[in-house]
Amino acid sequence: MRRFAVIGKKAVASPDFSLDDLPGTSGRLDVLLRCVRAAMLVSHGIRRDVTVYLVLRGGRAGPRVLRIDGGEVQFLRPDERSLGALVKKALAHDCNEESFREVKPGIAVARGDIESVLADAPPSKVFLLEEGSIDLRSEPDLAAQDVLVFVGDHQGVDEASRCRLMAAGARAIAVGPTSIHAEDAIAVMSNELDRREVERFRAGALH
Ligand SMILES: C[S@@+](CC[C@H](N)C(=O)[O-])C[C@H]1O[C@@H](n2cnc3c(N)ncnc32)[C@H](O)[C@@H]1O
């Protein structure tokens, strides 16, 4: 299983944003929606083995975490407006418990922050995508079957979150030498995980 968690520093945790002006009204939820597309959607399909967590720290309802489970979710479309509409409907539910509550098939909401993500995900190798750290191509743990990958928004990851993730055993890895958009970093990471999966499959088939 692959899990991606995107930390939205100001992304709103309530439905109080306009689909006609996502970047201007949602604390840049648009960045997180593009991350959902990059993590979960392939050409003509959904990656059923991927779960995405959106950590929404902004607005009157934050912090909340919205979880999208690729194995269960329905009607996930690639355009930002449709994804925004889906998230808006999910956030309209009054979920303020610390455990995740399903509000639509495959979509759940909980009150909380990165702690909720760490508690919800089953034991996994934890990574933080971070510019300037060790290159993912030299990271053997990427071959693990279960990975949980944290990603920053357009403003990057704050120091307190970074420290918490490192304390939880996360390894910082870079997807290349250039700082790129969060959704592109997820696409590169997914590509690398796809390659490692094929290698694992081939190695298994040979034994
Ligand atoms: C646009 S970048 C953040 C840039 C922000 N200005 C900063 O200084 O942190 C958004 C996120 O994408 C990921 N990212 C971007 N480029 C990366 C790279 N080369 N390697 C690993 N992660 C990267 C990181 O998680 C980063 O927090």
XYZ file of N, CA and C and ligand atoms in Angstrom:
648
model
N 0.841 -1.210 0.000
C 0.000 0.000 0.000
C 0.871 1.254 0.000
N 0.430 2.236 -0.712
C 1.115 3.530 -0.701
C 0.199 4.560 -0.056
N 0.796 5.348 0.782
C 0.023 6.423 1.406
C 0.793 7.721 1.253
N 0.099 8.738 0.816
C 0.695 10.069 0.703
C -0.071 11.007 1.642
N 0.674 11.827 2.369
C 0.039 12.820 3.232
C 0.572 14.188 2.849
N -0.331 15.076 2.475
C 0.079 16.418 2.068
C -0.294 17.400 3.173
N 0.697 18.153 3.620
C 0.465 19.077 4.735
C 0.116 20.458 4.184
N -1.134 20.835 4.362
C -1.602 22.144 3.872
C -1.601 23.149 5.012
N -0.602 24.009 5.033
C -0.445 24.926 6.172
C -1.657 25.813 6.389
N -2.215 26.285 5.265
C -3.362 27.206 5.386
C -4.595 26.669 4.669
N -4.492 25.494 4.097
C -5.622 24.950 3.330
C -6.825 24.789 4.252
N -7.985 25.271 3.809
C -9.137 25.333 4.713
C -9.726 23.952 4.977
N -10.140 23.782 6.241
C -10.697 22.507 6.683
C -12.216 22.548 6.706
N -12.787 23.606 6.142
C -14.250 23.760 6.091
C -14.639 23.970 4.624
N -15.954 23.915 4.335
C -16.345 24.088 2.917
C -16.419 25.550 2.495
N -15.849 26.464 3.286
C -15.979 27.897 2.985
C -14.987 28.363 1.930
N -15.118 27.844 0.737
C -14.279 28.343 -0.353
C -15.082 28.297 -1.644
N -14.611 29.052 -2.616
C -15.338 29.137 -3.883
C -14.678 28.263 -4.942
N -15.490 27.445 -5.589
C -14.948 26.604 -6.667
C -14.533 27.463 -7.860
N -15.064 28.698 -7.911
C -14.699 29.593 -9.014
C -13.368 30.289 -8.780
N -12.885 30.253 -7.539
C -11.583 30.864 -7.242
C -10.893 30.050 -6.139
N -10.526 28.839 -6.491
C -9.906 27.954 -5.497
C -8.618 28.539 -4.919
N -7.677 28.989 -5.761
C -6.413 29.483 -5.180
C -6.613 30.683 -4.260
N -7.595 31.536 -4.588
C -7.769 32.777 -3.837
C -8.614 32.635 -2.581
N -9.381 31.548 -2.451
C -10.346 31.485 -1.334
C -10.144 30.282 -0.411
N -9.204 29.383 -0.741
C -9.161 28.113 -0.003
C -7.846 27.880 0.737
N -7.005 28.905 0.870
C -5.705 28.673 1.508
C -4.839 27.743 0.678
N -5.020 27.834 -0.638
C -4.275 27.042 -1.630
C -4.588 25.548 -1.564
N -5.865 25.261 -1.302
C -6.308 23.867 -1.394
C -6.073 23.305 -2.799
N -6.028 24.210 -3.789
C -5.793 23.761 -5.174
C -4.495 22.959 -5.291
N -3.473 23.361 -4.504
C -2.188 22.636 -4.532
C -2.415 21.197 -4.066
N -3.207 21.046 -2.998
C -3.452 19.718 -2.440
C -4.305 18.869 -3.387
N -5.236 19.524 -4.082
C -6.084 18.777 -5.018
C -5.258 18.229 -6.176
N -4.283 19.009 -6.620
C -3.414 18.505 -7.693
C -2.570 17.334 -7.177
N -2.246 17.367 -5.881
C -1.515 16.240 -5.289
C -2.381 14.977 -5.287
N -3.673 15.146 -5.018
C -4.592 13.996 -5.050
C -4.575 13.380 -6.447
N -4.689 14.246 -7.452
C -4.687 13.742 -8.828
C -3.397 12.979 -9.122
N -2.264 13.582 -8.741
C -0.973 12.954 -9.058
C -0.797 11.621 -8.328
N -1.289 11.542 -7.100
C -1.083 10.328 -6.298
C -2.047 9.217 -6.691
N -3.290 9.585 -7.048
C -4.328 8.560 -7.153
C -4.766 8.214 -8.562
N -4.552 9.141 -9.513
C -5.131 8.887 -10.831
C -4.067 8.532 -11.857
N -4.375 7.504 -12.626
C -3.552 7.173 -13.778
C -4.427 7.375 -15.008
N -3.856 7.189 -16.181
C -4.641 7.363 -17.388
C -5.847 6.407 -17.335
N -7.039 6.955 -17.349
C -8.284 6.176 -17.328
C -8.447 5.292 -16.104
N -7.963 5.718 -14.972
C -8.210 4.875 -13.803
C -7.706 5.450 -12.498
N -8.066 4.720 -11.428
C -7.676 5.104 -10.067
C -6.679 4.077 -9.559
N -5.648 4.525 -8.879
C -4.729 3.594 -8.220
C -5.438 3.081 -6.967
N -5.849 1.828 -7.016
C -6.647 1.283 -5.920
C -5.818 0.986 -4.676
N -4.492 0.986 -4.813
C -3.641 0.689 -3.658
C -3.071 1.960 -3.016
N -3.689 3.102 -3.336
C -3.170 4.371 -2.795
C -4.211 5.041 -1.883
N -3.731 5.523 -0.758
C -4.560 6.360 0.117
C -3.882 7.724 0.233
N -4.686 8.774 0.169
C -4.136 10.126 0.332
C -4.764 10.775 1.567
N -3.924 11.407 2.359
C -4.401 12.198 3.493
C -4.123 13.666 3.186
N -5.128 14.492 3.332
C -4.913 15.942 3.222
C -4.989 16.526 4.626
N -3.869 17.075 5.089
C -3.826 17.701 6.407
C -4.202 19.173 6.194
N -5.373 19.540 6.723
C -5.939 20.871 6.456
C -5.892 21.692 7.740
N -4.965 22.625 7.763
C -4.746 23.362 9.013
C -5.439 24.720 9.044
N -6.032 25.103 7.925
C -6.547 26.478 7.851
C -8.025 26.620 8.163
N -8.440 27.882 8.318
C -9.860 28.213 8.488
C -10.401 27.878 9.863
N -11.715 28.126 10.004
C -12.359 27.992 11.319
C -12.405 26.555 11.815
N -12.334 25.564 10.901
C -12.508 24.160 11.310
C -11.190 23.412 11.479
N -10.067 24.060 11.137
C -8.794 23.349 11.181
C -8.280 23.160 12.594
N -7.405 22.204 12.837
C -6.934 21.263 11.824
C -7.834 20.028 11.715
N -8.032 19.609 10.453
C -8.739 18.351 10.193
C -7.945 17.597 9.133
N -8.189 16.301 9.084
C -7.538 15.483 8.051
C -8.625 14.824 7.212
N -8.486 14.944 5.905
C -9.411 14.288 4.991
C -8.671 13.119 4.345
N -9.262 11.946 4.404
C -8.607 10.744 3.879
C -9.378 10.226 2.662
N -8.646 9.967 1.584
C -9.273 9.389 0.386
C -8.642 8.023 0.139
N -9.475 7.006 0.160
C -9.010 5.629 0.012
C -9.291 5.176 -1.429
N -8.220 4.974 -2.182
C -8.358 4.601 -3.594
C -9.094 3.292 -3.809
N -9.113 2.437 -2.811
C -9.804 1.149 -2.939
C -11.313 1.281 -2.888
N -11.788 2.388 -2.346
C -13.233 2.531 -2.101
C -13.866 3.728 -2.793
N -13.031 4.731 -3.097
C -13.610 5.994 -3.562
C -14.294 5.851 -4.927
N -15.345 6.665 -5.115
C -16.053 6.640 -6.393
C -16.014 8.033 -7.016
N -16.135 8.063 -8.308
C -16.259 9.330 -9.052
C -15.124 10.311 -8.776
N -13.910 9.817 -8.815
C -12.755 10.710 -8.648
C -12.332 11.163 -10.040
N -12.470 12.451 -10.300
C -12.139 12.957 -11.635
C -10.860 13.781 -11.563
N -10.156 13.908 -12.706
C -8.850 14.542 -12.660
C -8.850 16.069 -12.586
N -9.962 16.710 -12.896
C -9.886 18.177 -12.917
C -10.091 18.756 -11.519
N -9.421 19.868 -11.294
C -9.397 20.497 -9.972
C -10.785 20.876 -9.467
N -11.641 21.304 -10.389
C -12.965 21.762 -9.959
C -13.788 20.594 -9.402
N -13.741 19.452 -10.114
C -14.489 18.279 -9.624
C -13.919 17.788 -8.297
N -12.591 17.766 -8.211
C -11.970 17.332 -6.953
C -12.331 18.302 -5.834
N -12.346 19.594 -6.167
C -12.702 20.612 -5.183
C -14.139 20.431 -4.705
N -15.033 20.100 -5.647
C -16.448 19.909 -5.283
C -16.597 18.710 -4.350
N -15.854 17.657 -4.643
C -15.905 16.447 -3.810
C -15.434 16.754 -2.381
N -14.315 17.457 -2.296
C -13.736 17.794 -0.988
C -14.666 18.757 -0.231
N -15.251 19.693 -0.954
C -16.171 20.669 -0.330
C -17.351 19.942 0.327
N -17.923 18.961 -0.408
C -19.065 18.213 0.138
C -18.634 17.415 1.370
N -17.444 16.817 1.278
C -16.969 15.998 2.412
C -16.737 16.875 3.647
N -16.192 18.072 3.424
C -15.879 18.952 4.560
C -17.129 19.583 5.176
N -18.252 19.510 4.446
C -19.497 20.071 4.986
C -20.028 19.208 6.120
N -19.571 17.965 6.211
C -20.021 17.096 7.303
C -19.369 17.542 8.607
N -20.150 17.468 9.645
C -19.707 17.995 10.931
C -18.894 16.934 11.683
N -17.701 16.599 11.168
C -16.888 15.544 11.813
C -15.846 16.210 12.685
N -15.996 16.044 13.951
C -15.000 16.642 14.829
C -14.421 15.651 15.821
N -14.660 14.367 15.529
C -14.077 13.332 16.396
C -12.641 13.087 15.959
N -11.856 12.513 16.857
C -10.460 12.245 16.508
C -10.298 11.013 15.643
N -11.314 10.136 15.624
C -11.200 8.978 14.720
C -11.872 9.327 13.392
N -11.399 8.697 12.327
C -11.924 9.009 10.996
C -13.367 8.532 10.871
N -14.206 9.398 10.314
C -15.596 9.004 10.037
C -15.829 9.104 8.532
N -16.332 7.998 7.959
C -16.579 7.993 6.519
C -17.789 8.874 6.215
N -17.614 9.802 5.266
C -18.710 10.711 4.933
C -19.241 10.459 3.523
N -18.466 9.778 2.718
C -18.858 9.356 1.378
C -18.054 8.095 1.114
N -18.422 7.271 0.144
C -17.629 6.059 -0.075
C -16.143 6.401 -0.291
N -15.297 5.847 0.565
C -13.856 6.031 0.419
C -13.326 7.368 0.910
N -14.191 8.214 1.457
C -13.725 9.519 1.948
C -14.106 9.664 3.416
N -13.094 9.951 4.235
C -13.335 10.057 5.668
C -12.674 11.330 6.193
N -13.208 11.829 7.292
C -12.696 13.070 7.886
C -12.503 12.856 9.386
N -11.435 13.429 9.913
C -11.199 13.375 11.360
C -10.682 14.725 11.815
N -10.885 14.994 13.084
C -10.236 16.165 13.670
C -8.789 15.754 13.929
N -7.804 16.584 13.612
C -6.434 16.201 13.915
C -5.441 16.726 12.900
N -4.210 16.248 13.050
C -3.098 16.762 12.246
C -2.235 15.561 11.843
N -0.919 15.765 11.739
C -0.097 14.642 11.264
C -0.119 13.464 12.246
N -0.414 13.733 13.527
C -0.524 12.633 14.494
C -1.630 11.668 14.068
N -2.730 12.211 13.563
C -3.851 11.362 13.140
C -3.436 10.485 11.969
N -2.609 11.050 11.086
C -2.146 10.276 9.934
C -1.244 9.139 10.422
N -0.306 9.481 11.295
C 0.634 8.468 11.792
C -0.115 7.367 12.543
N -1.158 7.757 13.267
C -1.911 6.761 14.039
C -2.787 5.903 13.134
N -3.272 6.482 12.054
C -4.218 5.761 11.184
C -3.529 4.777 10.244
N -2.349 5.170 9.743
C -1.676 4.327 8.750
C -1.078 3.104 9.447
N -1.244 1.923 8.862
C -0.617 0.747 9.459
C 0.907 0.856 9.384
N 1.649 0.007 10.113
C 3.105 0.140 10.119
C 3.656 0.246 8.696
N 4.456 1.269 8.469
C 4.969 1.543 7.121
C 6.350 2.159 7.253
N 7.085 2.154 6.157
C 8.294 2.977 6.072
C 7.819 4.405 5.836
N 8.289 5.313 6.683
C 7.813 6.694 6.569
C 8.887 7.546 5.894
N 8.451 8.338 4.917
C 9.370 9.226 4.201
C 8.838 10.650 4.223
N 9.769 11.583 4.150
C 9.404 12.985 3.962
C 10.076 13.446 2.676
N 9.282 13.904 1.728
C 9.887 14.440 0.502
C 10.435 15.828 0.820
N 11.733 15.951 0.613
C 12.398 17.200 1.015
C 13.555 17.493 0.059
N 13.560 18.692 -0.455
C 14.630 19.108 -1.343
C 15.977 19.028 -0.621
N 17.000 18.651 -1.358
C 18.353 18.696 -0.807
C 18.713 17.507 0.075
N 17.832 16.547 0.210
C 18.168 15.378 1.047
C 18.644 14.234 0.143
N 18.785 13.048 0.718
C 19.349 11.913 -0.028
C 18.445 11.568 -1.236
N 19.080 11.249 -2.349
C 18.316 10.975 -3.572
C 17.534 9.664 -3.449
N 16.286 9.667 -3.881
C 15.444 8.471 -3.725
C 16.007 7.254 -4.453
N 16.834 7.487 -5.468
C 17.363 6.334 -6.211
C 18.364 5.533 -5.384
N 18.899 6.169 -4.330
C 19.822 5.400 -3.491
C 19.177 5.016 -2.162
N 17.849 4.955 -2.153
C 17.137 4.642 -0.906
C 16.582 3.205 -0.965
N 17.221 2.251 -0.268
C 16.769 0.865 -0.357
C 15.378 0.645 0.227
N 14.996 1.444 1.223
C 13.707 1.225 1.880
C 12.512 1.502 0.976
N 12.764 2.104 -0.171
C 11.655 2.361 -1.092
C 11.090 1.073 -1.657
N 11.864 0.006 -1.535
C 11.382 -1.283 -2.030
C 10.339 -1.881 -1.090
N 10.147 -1.262 0.073
C 9.170 -1.788 1.038
C 7.771 -1.776 0.432
N 6.965 -2.715 0.889
C 5.629 -2.816 0.329
C 4.709 -1.689 0.822
N 4.883 -1.307 2.078
C 4.004 -0.282 2.650
C 4.797 0.980 2.945
N 4.425 2.051 2.275
C 5.141 3.308 2.488
C 4.140 4.420 2.808
N 4.589 5.316 3.659
C 3.805 6.508 3.996
C 4.701 7.708 3.697
N 4.259 8.550 2.783
C 5.123 9.619 2.273
C 4.497 10.982 2.580
N 5.201 11.816 3.308
C 4.718 13.165 3.622
C 5.285 14.161 2.615
N 4.463 15.123 2.266
C 4.833 16.127 1.261
C 4.378 17.492 1.765
N 5.163 18.531 1.456
C 4.761 19.879 1.848
C 3.884 20.521 0.778
N 3.251 21.628 1.132
C 2.491 22.376 0.123
C 3.430 23.390 -0.541
N 2.885 24.436 -1.154
C 3.726 25.405 -1.873
C 4.698 26.116 -0.946
N 4.415 26.073 0.367
C 5.314 26.744 1.323
C 6.279 25.772 1.993
N 6.231 24.523 1.612
C 7.127 23.547 2.230
C 6.610 23.076 3.583
N 7.459 22.335 4.293
C 7.065 21.739 5.584
C 7.667 22.568 6.720
N 6.858 22.914 7.707
C 7.348 23.712 8.843
C 8.261 22.853 9.727
N 9.100 23.541 10.492
C 10.127 22.855 11.279
C 9.528 21.907 12.327
N 8.438 22.338 12.972
C 7.835 21.487 14.020
C 7.337 20.173 13.415
N 6.717 20.244 12.247
C 6.222 19.012 11.603
C 7.392 18.143 11.194
N 8.425 18.782 10.672
C 9.607 18.030 10.258
C 10.187 17.259 11.453
N 10.342 17.955 12.580
C 10.906 17.315 13.785
C 10.032 16.151 14.222
N 8.712 16.343 14.187
C 7.797 15.274 14.612
C 7.944 14.050 13.699
N 8.078 14.309 12.413
C 8.192 13.190 11.462
C 9.525 12.467 11.645
N 10.584 13.243 11.872
C 11.887 12.608 12.099
C 11.841 11.756 13.372
N 11.151 12.271 14.402
C 11.032 11.515 15.664
C 10.240 10.228 15.435
N 9.361 10.250 14.450
C 8.566 9.053 14.142
C 9.325 8.108 13.206
N 10.588 8.428 12.937
C 11.414 7.521 12.134
C 11.397 7.802 10.637
N 10.890 8.973 10.255
C 10.832 9.278 8.815
C 12.229 9.494 8.247
N 12.369 9.137 6.982
C 13.615 9.444 6.274
C 13.322 10.511 5.232
N 14.182 11.527 5.211
C 14.002 12.591 4.221
C 14.644 12.149 2.917
N 13.891 12.257 1.824
C 14.467 11.908 0.519
C 14.099 12.980 -0.511
N 14.977 13.112 -1.493
C 14.749 14.065 -2.578
C 14.427 13.299 -3.854
N 13.568 13.891 -4.681
C 13.229 13.241 -5.951
C 14.113 13.740 -7.089
N 15.029 14.634 -6.778
C 15.922 15.164 -7.793
C 16.565 16.427 -7.270
N 17.419 17.046 -8.064
C 18.184 18.191 -7.568
C 17.420 19.521 -7.565
N 16.239 19.555 -8.171
C 15.521 20.827 -8.326
C 14.271 20.840 -7.452
N 13.960 21.982 -6.859
C 12.706 22.109 -6.112
C 11.566 22.235 -7.118
N 10.656 21.275 -7.064
C 9.554 21.255 -8.028
C 8.221 21.371 -7.278
N 7.126 21.425 -8.017
C 5.825 21.529 -7.367
C 5.507 20.220 -6.638
N 4.731 20.366 -5.566
C 4.435 19.199 -4.721
C 3.839 18.057 -5.543
N 2.898 18.383 -6.445
C 2.260 17.294 -7.204
C 3.260 16.619 -8.149
N 4.235 17.384 -8.630
C 5.248 16.783 -9.510
C 6.173 15.880 -8.697
N 6.469 16.291 -7.465
C 7.305 15.446 -6.594
C 6.585 14.119 -6.331
N 5.274 14.178 -6.164
C 4.498 12.943 -5.943
C 4.527 12.068 -7.200
N 4.427 12.714 -8.365
C 4.448 11.940 -9.618
C 5.786 11.214 -9.784
N 6.882 11.910 -9.475
C 8.206 11.286 -9.607
C 8.333 10.140 -8.597
N 7.886 10.395 -7.382
C 7.946 9.366 -6.334
C 7.111 8.143 -6.748
N 5.928 8.374 -7.268
C 5.057 7.264 -7.689
C 5.720 6.466 -8.791
N 6.369 7.166 -9.700
C 7.065 6.494 -10.787
C 8.162 5.584 -10.237
N 8.902 6.100 -9.264
C 9.967 5.291 -8.660
C 9.374 4.088 -7.927
N 8.271 4.305 -7.222
C 7.633 3.181 -6.514
C 7.103 2.150 -7.508
N 6.584 2.603 -8.639
C 6.121 1.670 -9.684
C 7.287 0.798 -10.147
N 8.435 1.445 -10.364
C 9.608 0.704 -10.849
C 10.064 -0.311 -9.807
N 10.091 0.102 -8.543
C 10.525 -0.824 -7.483
C 9.550 -2.006 -7.373
N 8.280 -1.720 -7.611
C 7.279 -2.788 -7.515
C 7.509 -3.830 -8.603
N 7.818 -3.361 -9.804
C 8.096 -4.292 -10.909
C 9.333 -5.124 -10.577
N 10.357 -4.458 -10.026
C 11.585 -5.198 -9.647
C 11.273 -6.260 -8.601
N 10.433 -5.883 -7.615
C 10.074 -6.826 -6.555
C 9.331 -8.023 -7.136
N 8.430 -7.729 -8.064
C 7.639 -8.778 -8.701
C 8.546 -9.718 -9.483
N 9.490 -9.117 -10.249
C 10.403 -9.946 -11.059
C 11.267 -10.811 -10.162
N 11.769 -10.210 -9.072
C 12.637 -10.967 -8.153
C 11.847 -12.123 -7.556
N 10.575 -11.873 -7.204
C 9.726 -12.924 -6.629
C 9.462 -14.010 -7.652
N 9.252 -13.624 -8.903
C 8.926 -14.600 -9.955
C 10.123 -15.502 -10.229
N 11.336 -14.995 -9.977
C 12.545 -15.785 -10.257
C 12.826 -16.818 -9.175
N 12.212 -16.614 -7.972
C 12.505 -17.550 -6.871
C 11.441 -18.613 -6.717
C 7.096 23.676 -3.980
S 7.858 22.668 -2.788
C 8.093 23.758 -1.404
C 8.969 24.862 -1.693
C 9.076 25.834 -0.564
N 9.335 27.090 -1.164
C 10.163 25.472 0.431
O 11.117 26.189 0.504
O 10.040 24.484 1.134
C 6.551 21.684 -2.203
C 6.917 20.350 -1.661
O 7.258 19.486 -2.740
C 8.239 18.551 -2.321
N 9.404 18.718 -3.196
C 9.641 19.652 -4.126
N 10.793 19.443 -4.760
C 11.328 18.336 -4.215
C 12.521 17.600 -4.426
N 13.402 17.942 -5.348
N 12.728 16.498 -3.674
C 11.837 16.112 -2.740
N 10.693 16.769 -2.491
C 10.426 17.867 -3.217
C 8.538 18.838 -0.857
O 7.766 18.001 -0.030
C 8.120 20.297 -0.738
O 7.768 20.629 0.588
